[in-house]
Coordinates of C-alpha atoms in Angstrom, one line a residue:
M193 CA 0.1 -0.1 0.3
N194 CA 0.7 3.5 -0.7
I195 CA 2.8 5.1 2.2
T196 CA 1.7 8.2 1.4
K197 CA -1.7 6.7 1.6
L198 CA -1.9 5.3 4.6
A199 CA -0.2 8.4 6.5
S200 CA -3.4 10.4 5.1
S201 CA -6.0 7.4 6.1
L202 CA -8.5 7.8 8.6
S203 CA -7.0 4.5 10.7
A204 CA -3.0 6.0 11.1
K205 CA -4.9 9.1 12.2
L206 CA -7.5 7.3 14.2
L207 CA -4.1 5.4 16.1
V208 CA -2.0 9.2 16.3
L209 CA -5.3 10.6 18.0
T210 CA -5.3 7.6 20.6
I211 CA -1.7 7.7 21.1
I212 CA -2.1 11.0 21.3
F213 CA -4.9 11.0 24.3
V214 CA -3.8 8.9 26.2
L215 CA -0.5 10.1 26.5
L216 CA -2.4 13.9 27.8
A217 CA -4.1 11.2 30.3
E218 CA -1.4 9.5 31.9
I219 CA 0.5 13.3 31.7
M220 CA -2.7 14.6 33.6
I221 CA -2.4 11.5 36.6
F222 CA 1.6 11.5 36.0
A223 CA 1.6 15.3 37.6
P224 CA -0.2 14.3 40.7
S225 CA 1.6 11.7 41.2
V226 CA 5.1 12.9 41.1
G227 CA 3.7 15.6 43.9
R228 CA 2.5 12.6 46.6
Y229 CA 6.4 10.6 45.7
R230 CA 7.9 13.4 47.1
L231 CA 5.8 14.1 49.6
V232 CA 5.8 10.7 51.3
Y233 CA 8.9 10.5 51.1
F234 CA 9.3 13.7 53.1
Q235 CA 6.8 12.2 56.2
E236 CA 8.9 9.4 55.0
R237 CA 12.4 11.6 56.7
L238 CA 10.6 12.5 59.2
D239 CA 9.1 9.3 60.6
Q240 CA 11.9 7.4 60.4
A241 CA 13.6 10.7 62.3
Y242 CA 10.9 10.4 64.7
L243 CA 12.1 7.5 65.5
A244 CA 15.8 8.3 65.7
T245 CA 14.8 10.6 68.4
L246 CA 13.1 8.0 70.8
A247 CA 15.9 6.6 70.5
I248 CA 18.0 9.5 73.1
D249 CA 14.6 9.4 74.8
V250 CA 15.8 6.4 76.5
S251 CA 19.5 6.7 76.5
P252 CA 21.1 7.2 79.5
D253 CA 20.0 11.2 81.5
H254 CA 18.8 11.3 78.3
M255 CA 22.2 12.0 76.1
V256 CA 23.6 9.7 73.7
S257 CA 27.6 9.3 72.6
E258 CA 28.5 12.0 69.2
M259 CA 29.5 8.0 66.4
M260 CA 25.4 7.2 67.7
E261 CA 24.0 11.0 66.8
S262 CA 25.9 9.8 63.5
E263 CA 24.8 7.4 62.5
L264 CA 20.8 7.8 63.8
L265 CA 21.5 12.0 61.1
A266 CA 22.4 9.1 58.9
T267 CA 19.4 6.9 59.5
A268 CA 17.5 9.4 58.7
G269 CA 19.2 10.8 56.3
A270 CA 19.0 14.3 57.6
H271 CA 21.1 17.2 58.9
V272 CA 20.1 18.6 61.7
I273 CA 16.0 16.6 63.6
M274 CA 14.9 19.4 65.7
R275 CA 11.5 17.3 68.1
M276 CA 9.3 19.9 69.5
S277 CA 6.7 18.9 72.1
E278 CA 3.7 21.8 72.4
G279 CA 5.7 24.1 69.9
E280 CA 9.1 23.5 72.7
P281 CA 12.0 22.4 71.5
D282 CA 12.0 19.0 73.8
T283 CA 15.3 17.0 71.9
R284 CA 18.1 17.4 69.3
L285 CA 20.5 15.7 66.9
A286 CA 22.7 17.6 64.3
K287 CA 25.7 17.2 62.6
L288 CA 29.2 19.1 64.5
V289 CA 29.3 21.0 61.0
S290 CA 26.2 21.6 59.8
A291 CA 24.7 23.8 56.2
Q292 CA 22.4 26.6 56.0
T293 CA 19.0 26.0 54.4
D294 CA 18.4 26.8 51.9
V295 CA 13.9 26.2 52.0
S296 CA 11.8 25.8 54.1
Y297 CA 8.8 23.5 53.6
D298 CA 5.6 23.1 55.8
I299 CA 4.3 19.5 55.0
R300 CA 1.3 19.4 57.4
N301 CA -1.8 21.2 55.0
P302 CA -0.3 20.4 51.6
N303 CA -1.4 22.9 48.5
F304 CA -2.7 20.5 45.9
L305 CA -1.1 22.7 43.2
G306 CA 1.9 23.9 45.1
L307 CA 2.6 19.8 45.7
I308 CA 2.6 19.8 41.7
V309 CA 5.2 22.8 40.9
D310 CA 7.9 22.0 43.9
A311 CA 7.5 18.7 42.7
F312 CA 8.7 19.5 38.9
A313 CA 10.6 22.7 39.6
T314 CA 13.2 20.2 42.4
M315 CA 13.6 17.9 39.2
V316 CA 14.7 20.4 36.8
R317 CA 17.7 22.0 39.8
Q318 CA 20.9 21.9 38.5
E319 CA 22.5 23.4 42.2
D320 CA 22.2 21.0 45.9
Q321 CA 20.0 22.4 48.1
I322 CA 19.9 22.0 52.0
V323 CA 16.0 22.1 53.1
E324 CA 13.8 21.6 56.1
V325 CA 10.9 19.3 55.8
I326 CA 8.8 20.6 58.7
G327 CA 5.7 18.0 59.5
T328 CA 4.9 15.0 61.7
P329 CA 5.3 11.7 62.0
S330 CA 2.4 9.6 61.0
F331 CA 3.2 7.7 65.2
D332 CA 2.7 11.0 67.4
A333 CA 0.1 13.9 66.0
D334 CA 0.8 15.7 68.9
I335 CA 5.1 15.9 68.3
T336 CA 6.5 18.8 65.3
L337 CA 9.8 17.7 63.6
K338 CA 12.0 19.8 62.1
V339 CA 14.2 18.7 59.5
Q340 CA 17.1 19.1 56.9
L341 CA 17.6 17.4 54.7
D342 CA 19.9 16.6 51.4
E343 CA 17.3 17.6 48.7
A344 CA 20.3 15.5 45.9
P345 CA 18.9 12.5 46.8
L346 CA 14.8 13.3 46.4
R347 CA 15.6 14.1 43.4
Q348 CA 16.8 11.8 42.1
R349 CA 14.5 9.3 43.0
L350 CA 11.4 11.3 41.4
I351 CA 13.7 11.0 38.0
E352 CA 13.6 8.0 37.9
Y353 CA 10.5 7.7 39.5
A354 CA 9.8 9.9 36.0
I355 CA 11.6 7.9 33.9
R356 CA 9.6 4.4 34.7
I357 CA 5.9 7.1 34.9
F358 CA 7.2 8.2 31.4
W359 CA 8.0 3.9 29.3
L360 CA 4.5 3.0 31.2
S361 CA 2.5 5.4 29.7
I362 CA 4.4 5.0 26.0
F363 CA 3.4 1.2 27.1
I364 CA -0.4 1.6 27.6
S365 CA -0.3 4.2 25.5
G366 CA 1.5 1.5 22.4
V367 CA -1.0 -1.4 23.8
A368 CA -4.6 1.2 23.7
A369 CA -3.4 3.0 20.3
I370 CA -3.8 -0.8 19.2
M371 CA -7.0 -2.0 20.9
V372 CA -8.7 0.7 20.0
F373 CA -6.5 1.4 16.3
F374 CA -8.4 -2.0 15.8
A375 CA -11.9 -2.2 18.0
L376 CA -12.5 1.7 15.4
R377 CA -11.7 -0.1 12.1
G378 CA -13.5 -3.0 12.8
L379 CA -17.2 -0.7 13.8
L380 CA -16.2 2.1 11.6
V381 CA -13.5 2.3 9.1
R382 CA -13.5 -1.4 7.5
P383 CA -17.1 -0.9 7.0
L384 CA -16.4 2.9 6.0
Q385 CA -13.9 2.2 3.0
D386 CA -16.7 -0.4 1.7
M387 CA -19.7 2.0 1.6
V388 CA -16.4 4.8 -0.5
A389 CA -15.4 1.3 -3.0
S390 CA -19.4 1.0 -3.4
M391 CA -19.4 5.3 -4.0
E392 CA -16.9 4.8 -6.5
A393 CA -18.2 1.6 -8.4
F394 CA -21.6 3.3 -8.9
R395 CA -20.3 6.3 -9.7
A396 CA -18.2 4.6 -11.9
A397 CA -21.4 2.5 -14.0
P398 CA -24.2 3.5 -12.4
E399 CA -26.3 1.5 -14.0
S400 CA -24.7 -1.5 -13.2
D401 CA -26.0 -3.8 -10.2
A402 CA -22.0 -4.6 -9.8
G403 CA -22.0 -1.0 -7.0
T404 CA -24.4 -2.1 -5.1
I405 CA -23.4 -1.9 -1.1
T406 CA -23.4 -5.3 0.2
I407 CA -25.7 -4.4 3.1
S408 CA -24.4 -6.1 6.6
G409 CA -27.7 -6.9 8.9
R410 CA -26.3 -4.1 11.2
R411 CA -28.7 -2.0 14.0
D412 CA -26.7 0.7 14.5
E413 CA -26.1 3.7 12.5
M414 CA -23.9 2.3 10.5
G415 CA -26.0 -0.7 8.9
T416 CA -28.3 2.2 9.0
A417 CA -26.1 4.3 6.5
E418 CA -25.3 1.0 5.0
R419 CA -29.6 0.9 4.1
E420 CA -30.2 4.2 2.9
L421 CA -27.6 4.0 0.2
A422 CA -28.1 0.8 -1.2
A423 CA -31.9 2.6 -1.2
L424 CA -30.5 5.5 -3.2
Q425 CA -28.6 3.7 -5.3
D426 CA -31.0 1.6 -6.2
N427 CA -33.8 4.2 -5.9
V428 CA -30.8 7.2 -8.4
R429 CA -30.7 2.9 -11.0
Q430 CA -34.0 3.1 -11.2
A431 CA -34.1 7.2 -12.6
L432 CA -31.0 6.3 -14.9
R433 CA -32.7 3.4 -16.6
Q434 CA -36.1 4.9 -17.6
K435 CA -34.2 8.1 -18.4
T436 CA -32.2 6.0 -20.7
R437 CA -35.3 5.0 -22.2
L438 CA -36.6 8.2 -22.2
A439 CA -33.6 9.2 -24.1
L440 CA -33.9 6.3 -26.1
L441 CA -37.7 6.9 -26.6
G442 CA -36.7 10.7 -27.5
T443 CA -34.0 9.8 -29.9
A444 CA -36.5 8.2 -32.1
V445 CA -39.5 10.6 -32.3
A446 CA -36.7 12.5 -34.0
K447 CA -36.4 10.4 -36.4
I448 CA -39.5 9.8 -37.2
N449 CA -40.8 13.4 -36.4
H450 CA -39.8 15.0 -39.7
D451 CA -41.5 12.1 -42.0
L452 CA -44.2 11.3 -40.0
R453 CA -45.7 14.9 -39.8
N454 CA -45.0 15.2 -44.0
I455 CA -47.5 11.6 -43.9
L456 CA -50.0 13.2 -41.1
S457 CA -50.3 16.9 -43.6
T458 CA -50.6 14.8 -46.9
A459 CA -54.1 13.2 -44.4
A460 CA -55.1 16.7 -43.2
L461 CA -55.3 18.0 -46.9
L462 CA -56.4 15.3 -48.0
S463 CA -59.5 15.3 -45.3
E464 CA -60.4 18.8 -45.5
R465 CA -61.2 18.4 -49.8
L466 CA -63.1 15.4 -48.2
S467 CA -65.1 18.2 -46.5
D468 CA -66.3 19.9 -49.1
S469 CA -67.3 16.1 -50.7
D470 CA -70.4 15.9 -52.6
D471 CA -71.0 12.5 -50.3
E472 CA -72.5 13.5 -47.4
K473 CA -71.0 11.1 -45.5
V474 CA -68.1 11.5 -46.7
A475 CA -68.3 15.1 -46.0
K476 CA -70.0 14.0 -42.1
V477 CA -67.1 11.5 -41.8
A478 CA -64.1 14.0 -42.7
P479 CA -64.5 16.5 -39.6
R480 CA -64.0 13.9 -37.1
L481 CA -60.9 12.8 -39.5
E482 CA -59.4 15.9 -39.2
T483 CA -59.6 16.7 -35.6
S484 CA -57.1 12.3 -35.1
I485 CA -55.1 13.8 -37.3
N486 CA -54.7 16.9 -36.0
R487 CA -54.3 15.1 -32.5
A488 CA -51.3 12.5 -33.6
I489 CA -49.2 15.3 -34.5
E490 CA -50.0 17.7 -31.1
L491 CA -47.9 14.8 -29.9
C492 CA -45.6 14.3 -31.9
S493 CA -44.8 17.8 -31.1
E494 CA -45.1 17.3 -27.7
T495 CA -43.5 14.3 -26.8
L496 CA -40.5 16.0 -29.3
K497 CA -40.1 18.1 -27.4
F498 CA -40.4 17.3 -24.1
S499 CA -37.5 14.5 -24.9
R500 CA -35.4 17.4 -26.2
D501 CA -36.7 20.2 -23.1
G502 CA -33.5 18.7 -20.5
I503 CA -32.8 21.4 -18.4
M504 CA -35.1 24.5 -18.2
S505 CA -33.8 28.2 -19.1
I506 CA -35.0 30.6 -17.1
K507 CA -34.7 34.3 -18.1
R508 CA -36.1 36.4 -15.5
E509 CA -37.4 40.0 -17.2
P510 CA -39.7 42.5 -15.0
F511 CA -43.5 42.7 -17.0
D512 CA -46.8 42.8 -16.1
L513 CA -49.1 40.3 -15.2
K514 CA -52.6 42.2 -15.9
A515 CA -51.0 42.3 -19.5
L516 CA -49.9 38.2 -19.7
I517 CA -53.1 36.9 -18.8
G518 CA -54.7 39.3 -21.4
E519 CA -52.9 37.5 -23.8
V520 CA -53.5 34.5 -22.8
R521 CA -57.1 35.5 -23.7
E522 CA -57.4 36.9 -26.2
E523 CA -55.7 33.4 -27.4
L524 CA -58.0 30.9 -26.6
L525 CA -60.3 33.8 -27.4
A526 CA -59.4 32.6 -31.6
H527 CA -58.3 29.3 -31.4
T528 CA -62.0 28.5 -29.7
P529 CA -65.3 28.2 -31.7
D530 CA -67.7 31.0 -31.7
E531 CA -70.7 28.8 -30.1
Q532 CA -68.9 27.8 -27.0
E533 CA -68.9 30.6 -24.7
W534 CA -66.6 30.8 -21.7
D535 CA -64.3 33.8 -20.2
I536 CA -61.4 34.4 -17.8
D537 CA -61.9 37.1 -14.1
N538 CA -58.8 38.2 -14.3
R539 CA -58.3 39.4 -10.7
I540 CA -54.8 40.6 -11.1
G541 CA -53.8 44.1 -9.4
E542 CA -52.8 46.8 -12.3
D543 CA -49.9 47.5 -11.1
I544 CA -49.0 43.8 -10.5
R545 CA -45.0 43.4 -12.3
L546 CA -43.1 40.1 -11.7
N547 CA -39.6 39.4 -11.5
A548 CA -39.8 36.1 -14.1
D549 CA -39.4 35.3 -17.0
R550 CA -41.7 36.2 -19.2
G551 CA -42.4 32.7 -21.8
Q552 CA -42.9 29.9 -19.3
L553 CA -45.0 31.4 -17.1
Y554 CA -47.7 32.7 -20.4
R555 CA -47.0 28.6 -20.8
V556 CA -48.2 27.7 -17.7
I557 CA -50.4 29.9 -17.5
A558 CA -52.2 29.2 -21.1
N559 CA -51.9 25.6 -20.8
L560 CA -53.9 25.5 -17.4
T561 CA -56.7 27.4 -18.6
R562 CA -56.8 24.8 -21.0
N563 CA -57.0 21.8 -19.8
A564 CA -59.9 23.8 -18.5
L565 CA -62.1 24.5 -20.9
E566 CA -61.4 21.3 -23.2
A567 CA -63.6 19.4 -19.4
G568 CA -66.0 21.9 -19.9
A569 CA -65.5 24.2 -17.8
L570 CA -67.5 28.5 -18.5
T571 CA -64.8 30.5 -16.6
V572 CA -61.0 30.5 -15.6
T573 CA -60.0 32.2 -11.9
I574 CA -56.8 34.0 -11.6
K575 CA -56.2 35.4 -8.6
P576 CA -53.1 36.1 -6.4
V577 CA -53.2 34.4 -3.1
E578 CA -51.1 35.8 -0.4
G579 CA -48.8 34.1 1.1
A580 CA -46.6 33.4 4.2
D581 CA -43.6 34.6 2.4
P582 CA -42.9 38.1 1.4
R583 CA -40.6 37.6 -1.5
S584 CA -43.0 34.7 -3.4
F585 CA -45.6 35.5 -5.3
T586 CA -49.0 32.9 -5.4
L587 CA -51.1 33.1 -7.5
E588 CA -54.2 30.7 -8.0
I589 CA -56.0 29.7 -11.5
A590 CA -59.5 27.9 -10.4
D591 CA -62.9 27.1 -12.4
N592 CA -66.2 26.2 -12.7
G593 CA -65.5 22.8 -14.3
P594 CA -66.7 19.1 -14.2
G595 CA -63.5 17.9 -11.5
L596 CA -60.8 16.2 -13.2
P597 CA -61.2 11.4 -13.0
P598 CA -59.8 10.1 -10.3
R599 CA -57.3 8.7 -11.9
A600 CA -56.2 12.1 -13.3
K601 CA -55.6 12.7 -10.3
E602 CA -53.2 10.0 -9.5
N603 CA -51.2 10.9 -12.0
L604 CA -52.1 13.8 -12.7
F605 CA -48.0 14.8 -12.8
V606 CA -46.9 12.0 -14.9
P607 CA -45.9 12.0 -18.3
F608 CA -47.8 10.1 -20.7
A609 CA -50.1 9.0 -17.6
G610 CA -52.0 11.3 -16.9
S611 CA -54.2 14.0 -19.4
V612 CA -57.7 13.8 -19.3
R613 CA -58.6 14.3 -22.7
G614 CA -58.4 11.1 -24.6
G615 CA -55.6 11.3 -27.1
G616 CA -53.8 14.0 -24.9
T617 CA -50.6 13.5 -24.3
G618 CA -50.6 14.0 -20.2
L619 CA -47.0 17.0 -20.8
G620 CA -48.7 20.4 -20.5
L621 CA -48.8 20.2 -16.1
T622 CA -45.5 18.4 -15.8
I623 CA -44.3 20.9 -18.1
A624 CA -45.6 23.5 -16.4
R625 CA -44.7 22.1 -12.9
E626 CA -41.4 22.0 -14.4
I627 CA -41.0 25.6 -15.0
A628 CA -42.1 26.2 -11.7
R629 CA -39.6 24.4 -9.9
A630 CA -37.2 25.3 -13.2
H631 CA -37.7 28.8 -10.4
G632 CA -37.2 27.7 -7.2
G633 CA -41.4 27.7 -6.9
D634 CA -43.7 24.7 -7.2
L635 CA -46.7 24.1 -9.4
S636 CA -49.9 22.1 -6.2
L637 CA -53.5 21.1 -6.5
V638 CA -55.3 22.8 -4.4
K639 CA -59.1 21.5 -4.7
S640 CA -60.8 18.9 -7.4
D641 CA -64.3 18.4 -7.2
S642 CA -68.2 18.9 -8.6
E643 CA -67.6 22.5 -8.1
G644 CA -64.4 22.5 -10.2
T645 CA -60.9 22.7 -10.4
A646 CA -58.0 24.6 -8.2
F647 CA -54.2 25.2 -9.0
R648 CA -52.5 27.7 -6.5
L649 CA -48.8 28.1 -8.3
I650 CA -46.2 29.0 -5.9
L651 CA -42.9 31.8 -7.7
P652 CA -39.9 33.3 -5.7
N653 CA -40.0 36.2 -7.3
P654 CA -36.9 38.8 -6.2
G655 CA -37.5 42.3 -6.7
I656 CA -41.8 42.3 -6.2
S657 CA -43.0 45.5 -4.9
N658 CA -44.3 44.9 -2.2
R659 CA -46.7 47.5 -1.4
A660 CA -48.5 46.7 -5.4
T661 CA -48.5 42.4 -3.7
A662 CA -50.6 45.2 -1.7
K663 CA -52.8 46.8 -3.3
A664 CA -53.4 43.6 -5.8
L665 CA -54.4 41.3 -2.7
S666 CA -56.7 43.9 -1.2
S667 CA -59.0 44.2 -4.3

């Protein structure tokens, strides 16, 4: 394996971090233990000094020879021992030649932080000192001792203790790091590596089943992540396969569209001539034939356009909404038979200006209105709706038609499945929703019953005039 890649891997980082954290924990334990070790050392010297003073108590006239005094001081490792009872000196042992005390420590009421600081100061100090230790022996709480000691033996023992603790910490850190490393590798790193490998294989061939992650069956968060990734891969794979089929369909339609339209155009001309025929039966059938041919042409055109649209491009510009709806009304009236009576109730304020793609929004409103009229509505009402977000504009398109059939509601925005009228492609509402979402909004069905159908179009509208919107809503 590449050393650089291994060093930057999650496993290596976990190993290093575990070692560092364990060492930090050892340091936090080591500092108080060093201070405690120094305190115990002083207490042991005090106890030995107290035992040395007891030898004086049992000697005749409380006197000892110089040789005995030197042996007692050597046993305690002291230069001077002074025992005091009730604050007054009662026994004293001292060398003939004694050095001056450099520093004094009272260990009767030790301070936690002070013990640590003094212990480290002792280890790093270079020169030898004579220290005076004041404390109480473990055997008699009523006695106070003052003992002068050489600091050099204490420093040596502290350094040896620190070295032992250092190597013990290294050993514990290494063992703990290895144990944590293998535990985390089995629980996290290896499953993550499998997930990454599955993602890379899926990216290389998203439509192939070879990149699907193997679900381990774990019930923790990692197992949930595996199941969610597997479901995501399956959904994306199905979507890609469906889009691939649609792309192939679009390519096929594009190839045959030109020839098919020519054939249908010729058939349309012949149907017009048949309508002028003297034969009543022929003349009666001709309009129906022409309608069927026109529907076939429309089906080819819409299918081709839907397959070629791809990512929708939105070109925003400010425009007058009321005027746009007026243009939609005029176009639909121009293509409506004279005997059909219907109208658009335009309740948009005079000064409402939207910042959106005018052509695309025209397409949405015209599609919704045309669908309502073809379904049998006599009036289509278009009005603004007050929304919770002042930065968006909500438009409602409602009609008084018979409502949508149940099957149409289930597949309302599904291509080739949501058409209400016979011969329709069902692409109109699908494209209308795509236009709304390309703007950052949405198109949804509010209601559809025997009293009519209502759609709601929400458009994020940067730059909309709040004053104009408020005026329109109040009207």
